[in-house]
GROMACS .gro file of N, CA and C in nm:
model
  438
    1UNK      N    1  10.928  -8.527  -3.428
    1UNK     CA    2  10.995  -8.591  -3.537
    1UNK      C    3  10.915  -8.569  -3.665
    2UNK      N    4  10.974  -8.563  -3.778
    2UNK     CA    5  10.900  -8.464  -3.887
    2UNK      C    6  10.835  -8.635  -3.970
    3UNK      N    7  10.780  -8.591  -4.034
    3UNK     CA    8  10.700  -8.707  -4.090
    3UNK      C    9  10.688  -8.695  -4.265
    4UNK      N   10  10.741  -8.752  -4.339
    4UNK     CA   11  10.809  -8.742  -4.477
    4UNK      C   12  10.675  -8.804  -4.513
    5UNK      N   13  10.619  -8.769  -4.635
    5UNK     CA   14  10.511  -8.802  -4.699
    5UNK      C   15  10.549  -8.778  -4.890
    6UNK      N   16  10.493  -8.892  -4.942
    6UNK     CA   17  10.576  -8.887  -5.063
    6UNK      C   18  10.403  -8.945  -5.191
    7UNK      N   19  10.413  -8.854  -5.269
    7UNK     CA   20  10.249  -8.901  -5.338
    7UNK      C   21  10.369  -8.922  -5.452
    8UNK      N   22  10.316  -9.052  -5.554
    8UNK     CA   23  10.382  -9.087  -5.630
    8UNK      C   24  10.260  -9.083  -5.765
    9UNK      N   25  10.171  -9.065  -5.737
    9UNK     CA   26  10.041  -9.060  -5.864
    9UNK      C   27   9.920  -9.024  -5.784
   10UNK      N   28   9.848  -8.889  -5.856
   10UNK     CA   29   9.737  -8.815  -5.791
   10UNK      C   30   9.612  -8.830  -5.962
   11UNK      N   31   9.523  -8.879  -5.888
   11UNK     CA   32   9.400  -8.879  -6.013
   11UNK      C   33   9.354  -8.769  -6.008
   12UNK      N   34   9.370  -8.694  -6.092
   12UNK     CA   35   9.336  -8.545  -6.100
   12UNK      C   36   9.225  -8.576  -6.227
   13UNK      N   37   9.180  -8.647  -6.258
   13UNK     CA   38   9.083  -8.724  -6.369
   13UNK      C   39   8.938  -8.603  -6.313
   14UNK      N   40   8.901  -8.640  -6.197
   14UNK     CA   41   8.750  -8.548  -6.133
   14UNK      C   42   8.812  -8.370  -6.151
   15UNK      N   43   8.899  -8.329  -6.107
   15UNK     CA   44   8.920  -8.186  -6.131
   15UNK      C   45   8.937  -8.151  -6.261
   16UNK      N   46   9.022  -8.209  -6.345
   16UNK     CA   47   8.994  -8.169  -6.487
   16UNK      C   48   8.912  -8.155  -6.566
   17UNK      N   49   8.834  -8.251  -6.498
   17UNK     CA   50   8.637  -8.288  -6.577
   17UNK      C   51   8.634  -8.150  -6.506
   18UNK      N   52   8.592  -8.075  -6.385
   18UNK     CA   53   8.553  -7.994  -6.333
   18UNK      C   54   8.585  -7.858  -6.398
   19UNK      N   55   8.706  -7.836  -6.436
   19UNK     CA   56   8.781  -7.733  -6.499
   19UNK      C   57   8.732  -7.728  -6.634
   20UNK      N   58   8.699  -7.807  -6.714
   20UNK     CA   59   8.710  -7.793  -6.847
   20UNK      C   60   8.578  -7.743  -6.823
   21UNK      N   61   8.452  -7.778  -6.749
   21UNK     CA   62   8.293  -7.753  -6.738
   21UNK      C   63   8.291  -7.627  -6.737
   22UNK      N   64   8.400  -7.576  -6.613
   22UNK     CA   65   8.367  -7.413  -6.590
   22UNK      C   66   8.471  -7.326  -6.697
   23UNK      N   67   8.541  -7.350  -6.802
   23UNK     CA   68   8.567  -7.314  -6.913
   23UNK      C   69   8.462  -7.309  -7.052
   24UNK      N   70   8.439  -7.407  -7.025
   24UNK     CA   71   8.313  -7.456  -7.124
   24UNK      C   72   8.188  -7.318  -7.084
   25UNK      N   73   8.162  -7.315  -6.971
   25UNK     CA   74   8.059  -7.202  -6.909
   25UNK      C   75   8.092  -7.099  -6.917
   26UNK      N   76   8.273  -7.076  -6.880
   26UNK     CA   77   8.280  -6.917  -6.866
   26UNK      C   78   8.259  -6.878  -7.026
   27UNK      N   79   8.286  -6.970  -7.120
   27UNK     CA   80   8.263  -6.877  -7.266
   27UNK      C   81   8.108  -6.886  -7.307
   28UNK      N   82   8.023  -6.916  -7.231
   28UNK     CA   83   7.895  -6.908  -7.267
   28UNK      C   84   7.839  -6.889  -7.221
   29UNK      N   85   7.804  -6.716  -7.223
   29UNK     CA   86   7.678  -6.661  -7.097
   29UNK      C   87   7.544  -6.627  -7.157
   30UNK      N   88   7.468  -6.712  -7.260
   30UNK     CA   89   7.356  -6.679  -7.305
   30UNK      C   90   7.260  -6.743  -7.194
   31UNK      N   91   7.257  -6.853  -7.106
   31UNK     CA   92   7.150  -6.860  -7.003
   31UNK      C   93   7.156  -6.744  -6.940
   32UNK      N   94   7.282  -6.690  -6.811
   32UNK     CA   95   7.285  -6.577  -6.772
   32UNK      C   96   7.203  -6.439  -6.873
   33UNK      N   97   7.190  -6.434  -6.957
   33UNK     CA   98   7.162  -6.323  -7.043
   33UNK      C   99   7.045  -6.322  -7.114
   34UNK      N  100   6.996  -6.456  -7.091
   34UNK     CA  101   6.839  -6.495  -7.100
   34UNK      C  102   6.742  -6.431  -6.993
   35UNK      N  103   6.855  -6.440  -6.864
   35UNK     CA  104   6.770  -6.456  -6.738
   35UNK      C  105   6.793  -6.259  -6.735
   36UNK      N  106   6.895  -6.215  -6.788
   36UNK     CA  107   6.871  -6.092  -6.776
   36UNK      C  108   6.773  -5.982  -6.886
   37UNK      N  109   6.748  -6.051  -6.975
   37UNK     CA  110   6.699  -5.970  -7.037
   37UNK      C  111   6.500  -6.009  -6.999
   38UNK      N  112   6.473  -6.131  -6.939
   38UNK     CA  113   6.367  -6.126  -6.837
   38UNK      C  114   6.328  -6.080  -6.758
   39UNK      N  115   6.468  -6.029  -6.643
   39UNK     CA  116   6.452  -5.930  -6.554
   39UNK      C  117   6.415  -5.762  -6.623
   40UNK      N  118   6.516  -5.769  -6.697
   40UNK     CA  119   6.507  -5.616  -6.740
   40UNK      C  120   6.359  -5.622  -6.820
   41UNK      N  121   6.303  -5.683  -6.877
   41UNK     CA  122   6.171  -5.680  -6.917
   41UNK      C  123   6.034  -5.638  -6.788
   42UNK      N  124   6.070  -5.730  -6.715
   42UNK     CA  125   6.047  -5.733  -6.576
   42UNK      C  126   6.004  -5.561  -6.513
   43UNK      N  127   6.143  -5.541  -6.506
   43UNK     CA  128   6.164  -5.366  -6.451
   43UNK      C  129   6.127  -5.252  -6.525
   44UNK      N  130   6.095  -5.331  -6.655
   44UNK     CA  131   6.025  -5.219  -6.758
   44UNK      C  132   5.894  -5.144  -6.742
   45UNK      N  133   5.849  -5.290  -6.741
   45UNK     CA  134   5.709  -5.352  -6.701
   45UNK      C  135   5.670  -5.243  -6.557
   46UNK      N  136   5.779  -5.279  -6.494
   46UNK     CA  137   5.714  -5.184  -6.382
   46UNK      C  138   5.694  -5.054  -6.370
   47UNK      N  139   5.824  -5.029  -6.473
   47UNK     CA  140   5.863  -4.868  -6.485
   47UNK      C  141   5.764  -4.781  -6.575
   48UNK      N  142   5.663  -4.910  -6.680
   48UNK     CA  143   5.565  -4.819  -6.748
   48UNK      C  144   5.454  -4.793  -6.618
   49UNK      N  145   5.402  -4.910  -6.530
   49UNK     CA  146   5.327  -4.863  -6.448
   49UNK      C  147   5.323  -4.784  -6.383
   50UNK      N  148   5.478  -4.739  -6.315
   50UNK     CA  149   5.485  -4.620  -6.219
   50UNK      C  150   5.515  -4.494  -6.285
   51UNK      N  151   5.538  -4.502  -6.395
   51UNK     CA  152   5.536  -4.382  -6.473
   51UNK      C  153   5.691  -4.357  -6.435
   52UNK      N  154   5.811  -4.422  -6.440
   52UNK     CA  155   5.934  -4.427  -6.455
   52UNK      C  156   5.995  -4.386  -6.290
   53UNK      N  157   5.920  -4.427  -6.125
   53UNK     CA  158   5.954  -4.429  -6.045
   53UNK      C  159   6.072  -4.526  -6.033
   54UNK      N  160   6.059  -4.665  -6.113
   54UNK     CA  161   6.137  -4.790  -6.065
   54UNK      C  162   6.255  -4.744  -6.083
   55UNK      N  163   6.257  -4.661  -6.182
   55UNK     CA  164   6.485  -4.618  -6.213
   55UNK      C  165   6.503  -4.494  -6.150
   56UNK      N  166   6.374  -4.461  -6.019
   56UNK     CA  167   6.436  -4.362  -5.949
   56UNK      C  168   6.397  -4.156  -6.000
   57UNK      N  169   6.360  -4.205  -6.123
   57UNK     CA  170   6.357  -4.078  -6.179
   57UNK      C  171   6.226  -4.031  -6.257
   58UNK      N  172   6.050  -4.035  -6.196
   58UNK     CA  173   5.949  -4.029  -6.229
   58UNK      C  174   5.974  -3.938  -6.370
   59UNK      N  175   5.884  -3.960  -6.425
   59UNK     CA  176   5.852  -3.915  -6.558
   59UNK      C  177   5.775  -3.768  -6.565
   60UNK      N  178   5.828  -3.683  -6.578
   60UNK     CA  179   5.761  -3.544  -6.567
   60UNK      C  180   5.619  -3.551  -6.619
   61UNK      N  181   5.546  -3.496  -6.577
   61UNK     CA  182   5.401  -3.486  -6.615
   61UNK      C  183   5.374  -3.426  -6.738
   62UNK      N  184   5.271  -3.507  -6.776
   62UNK     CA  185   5.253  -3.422  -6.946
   62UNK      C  186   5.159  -3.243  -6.927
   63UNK      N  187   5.207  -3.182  -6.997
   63UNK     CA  188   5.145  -3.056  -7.000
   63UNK      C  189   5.016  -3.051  -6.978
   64UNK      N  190   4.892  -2.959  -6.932
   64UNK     CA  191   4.764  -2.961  -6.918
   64UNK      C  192   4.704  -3.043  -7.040
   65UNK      N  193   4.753  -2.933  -7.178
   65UNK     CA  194   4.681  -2.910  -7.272
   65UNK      C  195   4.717  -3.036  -7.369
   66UNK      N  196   4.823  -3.096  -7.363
   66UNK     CA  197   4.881  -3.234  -7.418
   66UNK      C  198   4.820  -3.323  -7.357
   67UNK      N  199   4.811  -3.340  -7.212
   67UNK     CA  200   4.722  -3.429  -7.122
   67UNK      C  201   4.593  -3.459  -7.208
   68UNK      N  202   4.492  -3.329  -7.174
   68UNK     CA  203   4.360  -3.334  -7.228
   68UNK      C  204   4.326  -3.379  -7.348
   69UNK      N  205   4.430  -3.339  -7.462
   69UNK     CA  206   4.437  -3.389  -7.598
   69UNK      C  207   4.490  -3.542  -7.622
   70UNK      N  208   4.567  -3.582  -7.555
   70UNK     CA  209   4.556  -3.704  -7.532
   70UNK      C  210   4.494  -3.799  -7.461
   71UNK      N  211   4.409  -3.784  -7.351
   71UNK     CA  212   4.294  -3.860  -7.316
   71UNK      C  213   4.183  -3.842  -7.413
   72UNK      N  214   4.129  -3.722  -7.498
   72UNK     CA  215   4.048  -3.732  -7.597
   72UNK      C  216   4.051  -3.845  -7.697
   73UNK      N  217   4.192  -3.813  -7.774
   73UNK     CA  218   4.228  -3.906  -7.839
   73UNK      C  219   4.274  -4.028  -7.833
   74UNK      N  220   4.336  -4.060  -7.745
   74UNK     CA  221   4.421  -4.195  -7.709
   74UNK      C  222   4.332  -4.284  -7.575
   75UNK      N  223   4.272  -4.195  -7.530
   75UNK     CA  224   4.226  -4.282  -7.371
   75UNK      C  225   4.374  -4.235  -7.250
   76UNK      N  226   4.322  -4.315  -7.156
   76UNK     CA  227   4.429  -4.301  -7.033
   76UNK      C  228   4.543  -4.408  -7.018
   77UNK      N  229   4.654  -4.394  -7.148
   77UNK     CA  230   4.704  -4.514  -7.155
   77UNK      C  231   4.826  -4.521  -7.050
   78UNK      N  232   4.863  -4.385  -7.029
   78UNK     CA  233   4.943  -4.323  -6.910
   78UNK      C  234   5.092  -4.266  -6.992
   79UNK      N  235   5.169  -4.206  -6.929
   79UNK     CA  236   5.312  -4.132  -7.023
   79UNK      C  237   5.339  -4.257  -7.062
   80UNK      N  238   5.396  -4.161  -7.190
   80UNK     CA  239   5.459  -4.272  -7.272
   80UNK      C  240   5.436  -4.406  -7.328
   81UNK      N  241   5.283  -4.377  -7.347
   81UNK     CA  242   5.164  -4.483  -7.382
   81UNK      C  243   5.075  -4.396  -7.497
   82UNK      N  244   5.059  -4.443  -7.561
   82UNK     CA  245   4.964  -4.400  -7.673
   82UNK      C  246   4.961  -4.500  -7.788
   83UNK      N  247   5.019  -4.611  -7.863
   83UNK     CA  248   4.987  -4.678  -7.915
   83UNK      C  249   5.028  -4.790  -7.869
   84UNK      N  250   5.076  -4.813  -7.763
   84UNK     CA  251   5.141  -4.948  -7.685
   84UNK      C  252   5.266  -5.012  -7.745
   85UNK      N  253   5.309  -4.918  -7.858
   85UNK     CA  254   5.411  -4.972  -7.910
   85UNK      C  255   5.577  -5.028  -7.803
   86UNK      N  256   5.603  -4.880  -7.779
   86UNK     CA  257   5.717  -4.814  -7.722
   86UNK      C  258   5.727  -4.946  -7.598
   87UNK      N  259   5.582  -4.912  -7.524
   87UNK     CA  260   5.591  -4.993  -7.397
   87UNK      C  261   5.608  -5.158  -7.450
   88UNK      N  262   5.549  -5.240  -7.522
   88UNK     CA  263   5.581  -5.346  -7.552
   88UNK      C  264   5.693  -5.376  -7.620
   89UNK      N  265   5.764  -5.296  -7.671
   89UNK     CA  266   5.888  -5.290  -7.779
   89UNK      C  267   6.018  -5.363  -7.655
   90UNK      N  268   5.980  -5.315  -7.527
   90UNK     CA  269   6.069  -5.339  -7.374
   90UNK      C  270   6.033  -5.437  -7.289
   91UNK      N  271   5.842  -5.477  -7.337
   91UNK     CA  272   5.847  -5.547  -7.203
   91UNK      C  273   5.810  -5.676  -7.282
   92UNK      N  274   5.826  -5.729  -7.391
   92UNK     CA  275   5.759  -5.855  -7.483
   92UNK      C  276   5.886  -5.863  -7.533
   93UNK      N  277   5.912  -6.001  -7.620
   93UNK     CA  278   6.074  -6.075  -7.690
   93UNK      C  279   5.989  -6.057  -7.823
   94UNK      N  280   5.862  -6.062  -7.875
   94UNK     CA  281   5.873  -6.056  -7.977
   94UNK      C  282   5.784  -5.961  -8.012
   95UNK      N  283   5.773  -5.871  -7.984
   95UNK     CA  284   5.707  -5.685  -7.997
   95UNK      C  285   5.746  -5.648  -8.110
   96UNK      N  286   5.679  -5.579  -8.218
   96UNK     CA  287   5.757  -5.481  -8.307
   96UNK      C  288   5.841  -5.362  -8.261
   97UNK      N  289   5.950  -5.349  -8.282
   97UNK     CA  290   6.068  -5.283  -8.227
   97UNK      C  291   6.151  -5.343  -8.121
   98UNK      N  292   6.138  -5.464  -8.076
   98UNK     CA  293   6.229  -5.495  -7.938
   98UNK      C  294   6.357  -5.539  -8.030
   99UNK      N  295   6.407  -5.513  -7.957
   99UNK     CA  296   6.572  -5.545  -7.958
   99UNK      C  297   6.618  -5.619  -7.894
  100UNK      N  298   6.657  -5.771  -7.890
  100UNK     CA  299   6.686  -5.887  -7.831
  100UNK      C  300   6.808  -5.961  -7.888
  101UNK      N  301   6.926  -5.933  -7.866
  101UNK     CA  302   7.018  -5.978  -7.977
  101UNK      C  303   7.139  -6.049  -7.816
  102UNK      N  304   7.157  -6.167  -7.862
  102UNK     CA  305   7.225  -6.281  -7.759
  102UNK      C  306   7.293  -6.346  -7.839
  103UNK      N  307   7.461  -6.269  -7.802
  103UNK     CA  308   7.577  -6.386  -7.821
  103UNK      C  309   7.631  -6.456  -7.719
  104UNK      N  310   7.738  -6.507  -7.756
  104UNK     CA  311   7.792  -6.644  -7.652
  104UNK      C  312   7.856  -6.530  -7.528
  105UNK      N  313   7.899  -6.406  -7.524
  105UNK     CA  314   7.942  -6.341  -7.392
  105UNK      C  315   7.890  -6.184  -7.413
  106UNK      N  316   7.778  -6.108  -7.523
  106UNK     CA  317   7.724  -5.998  -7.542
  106UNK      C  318   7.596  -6.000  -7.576
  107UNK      N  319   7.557  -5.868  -7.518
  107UNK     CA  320   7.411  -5.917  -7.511
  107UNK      C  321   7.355  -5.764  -7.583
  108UNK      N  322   7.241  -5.692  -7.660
  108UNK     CA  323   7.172  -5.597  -7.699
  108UNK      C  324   7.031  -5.656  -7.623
  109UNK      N  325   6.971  -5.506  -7.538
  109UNK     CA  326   6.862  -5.533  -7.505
  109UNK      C  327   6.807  -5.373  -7.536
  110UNK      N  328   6.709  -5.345  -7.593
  110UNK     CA  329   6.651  -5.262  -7.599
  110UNK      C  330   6.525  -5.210  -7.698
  111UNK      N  331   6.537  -5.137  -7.808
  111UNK     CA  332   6.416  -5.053  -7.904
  111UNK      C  333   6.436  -5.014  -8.003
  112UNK      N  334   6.352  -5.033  -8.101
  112UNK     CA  335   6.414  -4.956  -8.269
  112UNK      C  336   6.345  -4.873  -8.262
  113UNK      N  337   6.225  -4.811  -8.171
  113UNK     CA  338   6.089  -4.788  -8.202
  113UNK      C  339   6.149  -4.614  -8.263
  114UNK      N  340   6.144  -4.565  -8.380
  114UNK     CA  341   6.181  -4.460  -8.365
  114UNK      C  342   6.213  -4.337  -8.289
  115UNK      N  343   6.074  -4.306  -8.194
  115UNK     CA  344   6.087  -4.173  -8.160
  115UNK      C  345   6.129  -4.229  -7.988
  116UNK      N  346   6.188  -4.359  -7.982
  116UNK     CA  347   6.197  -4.392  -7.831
  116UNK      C  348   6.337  -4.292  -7.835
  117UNK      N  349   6.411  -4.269  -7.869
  117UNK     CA  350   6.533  -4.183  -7.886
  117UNK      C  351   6.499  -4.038  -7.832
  118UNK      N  352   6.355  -3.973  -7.871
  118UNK     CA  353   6.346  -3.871  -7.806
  118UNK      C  354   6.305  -3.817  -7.711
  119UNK      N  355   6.230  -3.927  -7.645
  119UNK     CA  356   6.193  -3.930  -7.475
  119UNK      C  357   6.294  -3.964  -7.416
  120UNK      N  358   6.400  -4.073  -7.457
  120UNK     CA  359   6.522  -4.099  -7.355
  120UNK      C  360   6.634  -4.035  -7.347
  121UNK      N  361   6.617  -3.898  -7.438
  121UNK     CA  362   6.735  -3.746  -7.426
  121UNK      C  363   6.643  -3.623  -7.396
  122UNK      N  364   6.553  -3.626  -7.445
  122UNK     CA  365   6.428  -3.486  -7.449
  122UNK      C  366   6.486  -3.454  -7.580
  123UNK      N  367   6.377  -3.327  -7.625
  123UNK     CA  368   6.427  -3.259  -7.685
  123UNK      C  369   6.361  -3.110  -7.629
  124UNK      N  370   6.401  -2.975  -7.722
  124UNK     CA  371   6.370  -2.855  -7.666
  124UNK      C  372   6.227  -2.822  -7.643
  125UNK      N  373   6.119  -2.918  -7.710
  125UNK     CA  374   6.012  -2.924  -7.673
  125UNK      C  375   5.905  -3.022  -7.544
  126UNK      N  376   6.025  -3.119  -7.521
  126UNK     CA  377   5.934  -3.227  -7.436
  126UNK      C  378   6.063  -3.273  -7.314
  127UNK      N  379   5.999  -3.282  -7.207
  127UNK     CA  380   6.123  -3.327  -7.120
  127UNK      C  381   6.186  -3.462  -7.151
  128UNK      N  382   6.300  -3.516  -7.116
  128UNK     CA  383   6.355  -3.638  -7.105
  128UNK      C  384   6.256  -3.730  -7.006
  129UNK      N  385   6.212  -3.844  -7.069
  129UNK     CA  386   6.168  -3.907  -6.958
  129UNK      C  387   6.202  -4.107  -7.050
  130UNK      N  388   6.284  -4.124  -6.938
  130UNK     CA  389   6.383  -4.245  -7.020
  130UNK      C  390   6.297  -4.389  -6.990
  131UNK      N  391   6.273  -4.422  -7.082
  131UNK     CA  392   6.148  -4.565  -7.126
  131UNK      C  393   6.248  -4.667  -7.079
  132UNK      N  394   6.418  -4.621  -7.182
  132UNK     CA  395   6.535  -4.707  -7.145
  132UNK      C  396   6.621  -4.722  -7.018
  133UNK      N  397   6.645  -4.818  -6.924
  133UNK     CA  398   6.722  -4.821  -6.817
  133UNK      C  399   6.768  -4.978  -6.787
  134UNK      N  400   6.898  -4.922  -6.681
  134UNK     CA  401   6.954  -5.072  -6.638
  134UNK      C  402   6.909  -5.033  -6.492
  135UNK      N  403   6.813  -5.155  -6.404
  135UNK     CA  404   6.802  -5.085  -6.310
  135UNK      C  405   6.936  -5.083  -6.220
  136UNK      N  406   6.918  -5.021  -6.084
  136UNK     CA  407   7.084  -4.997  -6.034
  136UNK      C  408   7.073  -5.123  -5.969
  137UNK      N  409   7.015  -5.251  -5.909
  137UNK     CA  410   7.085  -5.353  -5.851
  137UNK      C  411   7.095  -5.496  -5.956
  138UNK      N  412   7.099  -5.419  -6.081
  138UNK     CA  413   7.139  -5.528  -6.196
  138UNK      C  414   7.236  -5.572  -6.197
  139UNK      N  415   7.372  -5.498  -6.209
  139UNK     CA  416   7.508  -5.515  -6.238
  139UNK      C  417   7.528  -5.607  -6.119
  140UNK      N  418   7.502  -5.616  -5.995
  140UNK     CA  419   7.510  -5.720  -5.901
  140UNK      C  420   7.462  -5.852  -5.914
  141UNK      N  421   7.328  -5.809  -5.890
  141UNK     CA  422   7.247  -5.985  -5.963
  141UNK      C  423   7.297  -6.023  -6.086
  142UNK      N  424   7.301  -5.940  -6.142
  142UNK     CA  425   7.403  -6.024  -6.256
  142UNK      C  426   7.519  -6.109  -6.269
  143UNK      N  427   7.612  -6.024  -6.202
  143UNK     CA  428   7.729  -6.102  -6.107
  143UNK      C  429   7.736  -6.218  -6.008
  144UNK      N  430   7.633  -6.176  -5.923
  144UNK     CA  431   7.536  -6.344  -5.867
  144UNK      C  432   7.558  -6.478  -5.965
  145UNK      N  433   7.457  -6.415  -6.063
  145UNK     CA  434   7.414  -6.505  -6.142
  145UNK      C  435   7.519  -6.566  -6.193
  146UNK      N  436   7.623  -6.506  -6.258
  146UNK     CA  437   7.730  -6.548  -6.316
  146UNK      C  438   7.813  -6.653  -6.240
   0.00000   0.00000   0.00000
């Protein structure tokens, strides 16, 4: 025998509070984008140590004679090290050259540092060896996070 059930008033008062919160959140992803541009600092950080292993794609070795001339002059600061600019410009928020720019759902993370442009294409004299990267299990944790 079927059983008739009849709701005449539902307090939907707790779900609406709930709904409006995760509206309120979905238009504001600057925590999320805090936490990413930490990470990606993070992976920078690592990528100057390994000499650009962390994104998979080591950093070609500097020439003999560029080598030698730069440990003379500079010390052993390692590729893509010589005034610590470049490398801190990626792995510090307030470096000369970092690029840190956070809106309510877009984010800029990266370098003004001039010549970072020509290690992260090459040119006909020096190989590509890219300072700049997203690492590949970002776009996920990110999505996590979100």
């Amino acid at each position: 025998m079927p059983v008739n059930v009849h709701i005449k008033e539902v307090d939907t008062s707790r779900l609406t509070r709930r709904f409006a919160a995760m509206s309120k959140r979905a238009s504001d992803f600057r925590p999320v984008l805090r936490w990413v541009f930490q990470e990606l600092q993070k992976a920078h950080r690592d990528n100057f140590k390994t000499q650009g292993s962390v994104d998979g794609f080591p950093w070609a070795p500097l020439s003999p004679g560029y080598a030698s001339w730069k440990l003379a002059n500079y010390g052993s600061g390692g590729i893509l090290v010589r005034t610590g600019a470049l490398e801190s410009s990626l792995t510090f928020d307030n470096a000369r050259g970092a690029v840190r720019e956070i809106g309510l759902t877009t984010a800029s993370f990266g370098t003004n540092i001039p010549y970072a442009k020509f290690h992260q294409s090459g040119t006909r004299f020096m190989p590509r060896r890219k300072p700049v990267f997203v690492p590949p299990v970002m776009a996920l944790r990110t999505a996590t996070a979100v």
